[in-house]
């Protein structure tokens, strides 16, 4: 039975090392063994002093381990992603889903991950809403209205832009929703204005 228990020691240690409390238990066992080996022939006063120091050290580690939120010790820090430079003016020739082509202008600035500025739609500048920049990915929405002249009806349209920045080019996909017609996603490239 002892040989069987010894064979399982590596697996036990591996599982214990996956949690702060398991590490705490391994530390207590290791320090107990080391304390016995190093101080078994020392005076009683030395053994008591070493016991107190080891106990305080292990207890401090235990308190610190208990304060860690579950999973925080095992979680890897998020990767650092460089933010693309989108500041300035951009231009694009956009062929819309109904066939018309328009030259559109974009003006971006950003604060951290928030994108601010304007984007033209059918040649008219519109404010950006919900603008975000995460690494080389940009997203924002603009709003417009669509009308039918026969009965003066007006409906709101929301335009969702998502793009990938590559140097002086942004590859965009535009998805619009609302209005009187169905919209097909439109893909186009914007280039930095010089």
PDB file of C-alpha atoms in Angstrom, residues 19-186:
ATOM      1  CA  UNK A  19      -4.943  26.280  -6.182  1.00  0.00           C
ATOM      2  CA  UNK A  20      -3.714  28.715  -3.523  1.00  0.00           C
ATOM      3  CA  UNK A  21      -4.939  26.460  -0.711  1.00  0.00           C
ATOM      4  CA  UNK A  22      -3.218  23.456  -2.278  1.00  0.00           C
ATOM      5  CA  UNK A  23       0.018  25.436  -2.404  1.00  0.00           C
ATOM      6  CA  UNK A  24      -0.539  26.365   1.233  1.00  0.00           C
ATOM      7  CA  UNK A  25      -0.882  22.679   2.181  1.00  0.00           C
ATOM      8  CA  UNK A  26       2.265  21.752   0.233  1.00  0.00           C
ATOM      9  CA  UNK A  27       4.147  24.560   1.954  1.00  0.00           C
ATOM     10  CA  UNK A  28       3.073  23.344   5.420  1.00  0.00           C
ATOM     11  CA  UNK A  29       4.200  19.778   4.615  1.00  0.00           C
ATOM     12  CA  UNK A  30       7.531  20.899   3.147  1.00  0.00           C
ATOM     13  CA  UNK A  31       8.357  23.255   6.019  1.00  0.00           C
ATOM     14  CA  UNK A  32       7.395  20.635   8.601  1.00  0.00           C
ATOM     15  CA  UNK A  33       9.794  18.146   7.022  1.00  0.00           C
ATOM     16  CA  UNK A  34      12.581  20.705   6.721  1.00  0.00           C
ATOM     17  CA  UNK A  35      12.066  21.865  10.302  1.00  0.00           C
ATOM     18  CA  UNK A  36      12.331  18.304  11.582  1.00  0.00           C
ATOM     19  CA  UNK A  37      15.506  17.578   9.581  1.00  0.00           C
ATOM     20  CA  UNK A  38      17.366  20.804  10.388  1.00  0.00           C
ATOM     21  CA  UNK A  39      16.362  21.369  14.007  1.00  0.00           C
ATOM     22  CA  UNK A  40      15.881  17.886  15.516  1.00  0.00           C
ATOM     23  CA  UNK A  41      19.207  18.089  17.402  1.00  0.00           C
ATOM     24  CA  UNK A  42      18.893  21.747  18.414  1.00  0.00           C
ATOM     25  CA  UNK A  43      18.036  22.975  21.868  1.00  0.00           C
ATOM     26  CA  UNK A  44      14.402  23.208  22.855  1.00  0.00           C
ATOM     27  CA  UNK A  45      14.590  27.004  22.830  1.00  0.00           C
ATOM     28  CA  UNK A  46      15.884  27.017  19.207  1.00  0.00           C
ATOM     29  CA  UNK A  47      13.213  24.538  18.086  1.00  0.00           C
ATOM     30  CA  UNK A  48      10.452  26.670  19.642  1.00  0.00           C
ATOM     31  CA  UNK A  49      11.839  29.864  18.045  1.00  0.00           C
ATOM     32  CA  UNK A  50      12.057  28.188  14.613  1.00  0.00           C
ATOM     33  CA  UNK A  51       8.558  26.724  15.030  1.00  0.00           C
ATOM     34  CA  UNK A  52       7.142  30.179  15.785  1.00  0.00           C
ATOM     35  CA  UNK A  53       8.922  31.760  12.776  1.00  0.00           C
ATOM     36  CA  UNK A  54       7.796  28.983  10.422  1.00  0.00           C
ATOM     37  CA  UNK A  55       4.249  29.151  11.795  1.00  0.00           C
ATOM     38  CA  UNK A  56       4.052  32.941  11.283  1.00  0.00           C
ATOM     39  CA  UNK A  57       5.425  32.619   7.739  1.00  0.00           C
ATOM     40  CA  UNK A  58       3.026  29.855   6.753  1.00  0.00           C
ATOM     41  CA  UNK A  59       0.084  31.604   8.413  1.00  0.00           C
ATOM     42  CA  UNK A  60       0.893  34.827   6.527  1.00  0.00           C
ATOM     43  CA  UNK A  61       0.964  32.923   3.246  1.00  0.00           C
ATOM     44  CA  UNK A  62      -2.357  31.277   4.141  1.00  0.00           C
ATOM     45  CA  UNK A  63      -4.006  34.643   4.849  1.00  0.00           C
ATOM     46  CA  UNK A  64      -2.701  36.040   1.543  1.00  0.00           C
ATOM     47  CA  UNK A  65      -3.922  32.941  -0.321  1.00  0.00           C
ATOM     48  CA  UNK A  66      -7.408  33.285   1.166  1.00  0.00           C
ATOM     49  CA  UNK A  67      -7.670  36.915   0.029  1.00  0.00           C
ATOM     50  CA  UNK A  68      -7.080  36.024  -3.622  1.00  0.00           C
ATOM     51  CA  UNK A  69     -10.359  35.841  -5.521  1.00  0.00           C
ATOM     52  CA  UNK A  70     -11.161  32.396  -6.927  1.00  0.00           C
ATOM     53  CA  UNK A  71      -9.462  31.854 -10.248  1.00  0.00           C
ATOM     54  CA  UNK A  72      -7.385  35.049 -10.037  1.00  0.00           C
ATOM     55  CA  UNK A  73      -4.153  33.192  -9.330  1.00  0.00           C
ATOM     56  CA  UNK A  74      -4.581  30.935 -12.356  1.00  0.00           C
ATOM     57  CA  UNK A  75      -5.860  33.613 -14.736  1.00  0.00           C
ATOM     58  CA  UNK A  76      -3.260  34.937 -17.126  1.00  0.00           C
ATOM     59  CA  UNK A  77      -3.088  38.691 -17.578  1.00  0.00           C
ATOM     60  CA  UNK A  78      -4.768  39.903 -20.752  1.00  0.00           C
ATOM     61  CA  UNK A  79      -2.363  40.317 -23.646  1.00  0.00           C
ATOM     62  CA  UNK A  80      -1.196  43.843 -24.339  1.00  0.00           C
ATOM     63  CA  UNK A  81      -2.540  44.911 -27.705  1.00  0.00           C
ATOM     64  CA  UNK A  82      -1.090  47.932 -29.464  1.00  0.00           C
ATOM     65  CA  UNK A  83      -3.747  50.444 -30.448  1.00  0.00           C
ATOM     66  CA  UNK A  84      -3.795  51.420 -34.118  1.00  0.00           C
ATOM     67  CA  UNK A  85      -3.269  55.081 -35.057  1.00  0.00           C
ATOM     68  CA  UNK A  86      -6.562  56.255 -36.557  1.00  0.00           C
ATOM     69  CA  UNK A  87      -6.346  59.960 -35.734  1.00  0.00           C
ATOM     70  CA  UNK A  88      -7.004  62.317 -38.635  1.00  0.00           C
ATOM     71  CA  UNK A  89      -8.962  62.401 -41.871  1.00  0.00           C
ATOM     72  CA  UNK A  90      -9.865  59.426 -44.052  1.00  0.00           C
ATOM     73  CA  UNK A  91     -11.589  59.123 -47.434  1.00  0.00           C
ATOM     74  CA  UNK A  92     -13.450  56.304 -49.150  1.00  0.00           C
ATOM     75  CA  UNK A  93     -15.386  55.653 -52.315  1.00  0.00           C
ATOM     76  CA  UNK A  94     -18.430  53.668 -51.211  1.00  0.00           C
ATOM     77  CA  UNK A  95     -20.704  51.769 -53.573  1.00  0.00           C
ATOM     78  CA  UNK A  96     -23.960  51.299 -51.667  1.00  0.00           C
ATOM     79  CA  UNK A  97     -26.208  48.265 -51.931  1.00  0.00           C
ATOM     80  CA  UNK A  98     -28.695  50.025 -54.242  1.00  0.00           C
ATOM     81  CA  UNK A  99     -25.905  50.842 -56.747  1.00  0.00           C
ATOM     82  CA  UNK A 100     -25.035  54.519 -56.106  1.00  0.00           C
ATOM     83  CA  UNK A 101     -21.404  55.447 -55.389  1.00  0.00           C
ATOM     84  CA  UNK A 102     -20.443  58.321 -53.062  1.00  0.00           C
ATOM     85  CA  UNK A 103     -17.174  59.768 -51.823  1.00  0.00           C
ATOM     86  CA  UNK A 104     -17.336  59.659 -48.035  1.00  0.00           C
ATOM     87  CA  UNK A 105     -15.149  61.452 -45.485  1.00  0.00           C
ATOM     88  CA  UNK A 106     -14.230  60.292 -41.987  1.00  0.00           C
ATOM     89  CA  UNK A 107     -12.574  62.287 -39.205  1.00  0.00           C
ATOM     90  CA  UNK A 108     -11.379  60.321 -36.169  1.00  0.00           C
ATOM     91  CA  UNK A 109      -9.763  61.105 -32.879  1.00  0.00           C
ATOM     92  CA  UNK A 110      -9.645  58.866 -29.875  1.00  0.00           C
ATOM     93  CA  UNK A 111      -9.190  58.971 -26.152  1.00  0.00           C
ATOM     94  CA  UNK A 112      -7.968  55.619 -24.855  1.00  0.00           C
ATOM     95  CA  UNK A 113     -10.333  53.204 -26.553  1.00  0.00           C
ATOM     96  CA  UNK A 114     -13.167  55.669 -27.259  1.00  0.00           C
ATOM     97  CA  UNK A 115     -13.439  56.872 -30.860  1.00  0.00           C
ATOM     98  CA  UNK A 116     -14.880  60.325 -31.524  1.00  0.00           C
ATOM     99  CA  UNK A 117     -15.457  62.251 -34.746  1.00  0.00           C
ATOM    100  CA  UNK A 118     -17.636  62.195 -37.834  1.00  0.00           C
ATOM    101  CA  UNK A 119     -18.420  59.931 -40.773  1.00  0.00           C
ATOM    102  CA  UNK A 120     -20.286  61.046 -43.861  1.00  0.00           C
ATOM    103  CA  UNK A 121     -23.168  59.025 -45.243  1.00  0.00           C
ATOM    104  CA  UNK A 122     -24.396  59.985 -48.724  1.00  0.00           C
ATOM    105  CA  UNK A 123     -22.048  62.980 -48.491  1.00  0.00           C
ATOM    106  CA  UNK A 124     -23.483  64.398 -45.258  1.00  0.00           C
ATOM    107  CA  UNK A 125     -21.339  64.446 -42.078  1.00  0.00           C
ATOM    108  CA  UNK A 126     -22.816  62.571 -39.155  1.00  0.00           C
ATOM    109  CA  UNK A 127     -21.659  62.245 -35.546  1.00  0.00           C
ATOM    110  CA  UNK A 128     -20.170  58.973 -34.339  1.00  0.00           C
ATOM    111  CA  UNK A 129     -21.841  57.078 -31.502  1.00  0.00           C
ATOM    112  CA  UNK A 130     -20.530  54.126 -29.463  1.00  0.00           C
ATOM    113  CA  UNK A 131     -17.089  54.468 -31.089  1.00  0.00           C
ATOM    114  CA  UNK A 132     -14.476  51.971 -29.903  1.00  0.00           C
ATOM    115  CA  UNK A 133     -10.907  51.143 -30.832  1.00  0.00           C
ATOM    116  CA  UNK A 134      -9.509  47.820 -29.618  1.00  0.00           C
ATOM    117  CA  UNK A 135      -6.099  47.063 -31.052  1.00  0.00           C
ATOM    118  CA  UNK A 136      -6.556  47.280 -34.820  1.00  0.00           C
ATOM    119  CA  UNK A 137     -10.366  46.977 -34.681  1.00  0.00           C
ATOM    120  CA  UNK A 138     -12.600  50.042 -34.935  1.00  0.00           C
ATOM    121  CA  UNK A 139     -16.366  50.177 -34.580  1.00  0.00           C
ATOM    122  CA  UNK A 140     -18.968  52.928 -34.365  1.00  0.00           C
ATOM    123  CA  UNK A 141     -22.486  53.796 -35.464  1.00  0.00           C
ATOM    124  CA  UNK A 142     -24.050  56.772 -37.218  1.00  0.00           C
ATOM    125  CA  UNK A 143     -27.710  57.636 -37.618  1.00  0.00           C
ATOM    126  CA  UNK A 144     -29.762  58.969 -40.503  1.00  0.00           C
ATOM    127  CA  UNK A 145     -33.381  59.146 -41.591  1.00  0.00           C
ATOM    128  CA  UNK A 146     -35.092  57.703 -44.629  1.00  0.00           C
ATOM    129  CA  UNK A 147     -38.260  59.177 -46.064  1.00  0.00           C
ATOM    130  CA  UNK A 148     -40.899  58.330 -48.634  1.00  0.00           C
ATOM    131  CA  UNK A 149     -42.098  61.432 -50.423  1.00  0.00           C
ATOM    132  CA  UNK A 150     -45.493  60.009 -51.329  1.00  0.00           C
ATOM    133  CA  UNK A 151     -46.809  60.139 -47.755  1.00  0.00           C
ATOM    134  CA  UNK A 152     -44.084  62.156 -45.944  1.00  0.00           C
ATOM    135  CA  UNK A 153     -43.198  59.154 -43.767  1.00  0.00           C
ATOM    136  CA  UNK A 154     -39.810  59.243 -42.032  1.00  0.00           C
ATOM    137  CA  UNK A 155     -37.961  56.342 -40.395  1.00  0.00           C
ATOM    138  CA  UNK A 156     -34.691  56.210 -38.493  1.00  0.00           C
ATOM    139  CA  UNK A 157     -31.761  54.226 -39.884  1.00  0.00           C
ATOM    140  CA  UNK A 158     -28.754  53.105 -37.822  1.00  0.00           C
ATOM    141  CA  UNK A 159     -25.466  52.456 -39.636  1.00  0.00           C
ATOM    142  CA  UNK A 160     -23.029  50.021 -37.947  1.00  0.00           C
ATOM    143  CA  UNK A 161     -19.422  50.376 -39.090  1.00  0.00           C
ATOM    144  CA  UNK A 162     -16.778  47.790 -38.188  1.00  0.00           C
ATOM    145  CA  UNK A 163     -13.266  47.955 -39.547  1.00  0.00           C
ATOM    146  CA  UNK A 164      -9.753  46.607 -39.379  1.00  0.00           C
ATOM    147  CA  UNK A 165      -6.912  49.118 -39.478  1.00  0.00           C
ATOM    148  CA  UNK A 166      -3.785  48.272 -41.472  1.00  0.00           C
ATOM    149  CA  UNK A 167      -1.436  51.263 -41.596  1.00  0.00           C
ATOM    150  CA  UNK A 168      -3.039  53.984 -43.762  1.00  0.00           C
ATOM    151  CA  UNK A 169      -6.008  51.828 -44.778  1.00  0.00           C
ATOM    152  CA  UNK A 170      -9.144  50.696 -42.949  1.00  0.00           C
ATOM    153  CA  UNK A 171     -11.178  47.856 -44.383  1.00  0.00           C
ATOM    154  CA  UNK A 172     -14.787  48.578 -43.378  1.00  0.00           C
ATOM    155  CA  UNK A 173     -18.030  46.637 -43.351  1.00  0.00           C
ATOM    156  CA  UNK A 174     -21.184  48.776 -43.127  1.00  0.00           C
ATOM    157  CA  UNK A 175     -24.439  47.218 -41.968  1.00  0.00           C
ATOM    158  CA  UNK A 176     -27.539  49.402 -41.877  1.00  0.00           C
ATOM    159  CA  UNK A 177     -30.813  48.665 -40.145  1.00  0.00           C
ATOM    160  CA  UNK A 178     -34.168  50.398 -40.141  1.00  0.00           C
ATOM    161  CA  UNK A 179     -35.811  52.580 -42.730  1.00  0.00           C
ATOM    162  CA  UNK A 180     -38.172  51.347 -45.435  1.00  0.00           C
ATOM    163  CA  UNK A 181     -35.919  48.876 -47.239  1.00  0.00           C
ATOM    164  CA  UNK A 182     -33.753  45.880 -46.416  1.00  0.00           C
ATOM    165  CA  UNK A 183     -30.058  46.618 -46.389  1.00  0.00           C
ATOM    166  CA  UNK A 184     -27.229  44.429 -47.639  1.00  0.00           C
ATOM    167  CA  UNK A 185     -23.829  44.798 -45.907  1.00  0.00           C
ATOM    168  CA  UNK A 186     -21.403  46.979 -47.861  1.00  0.00           C
TER     169      UNK A 186
END
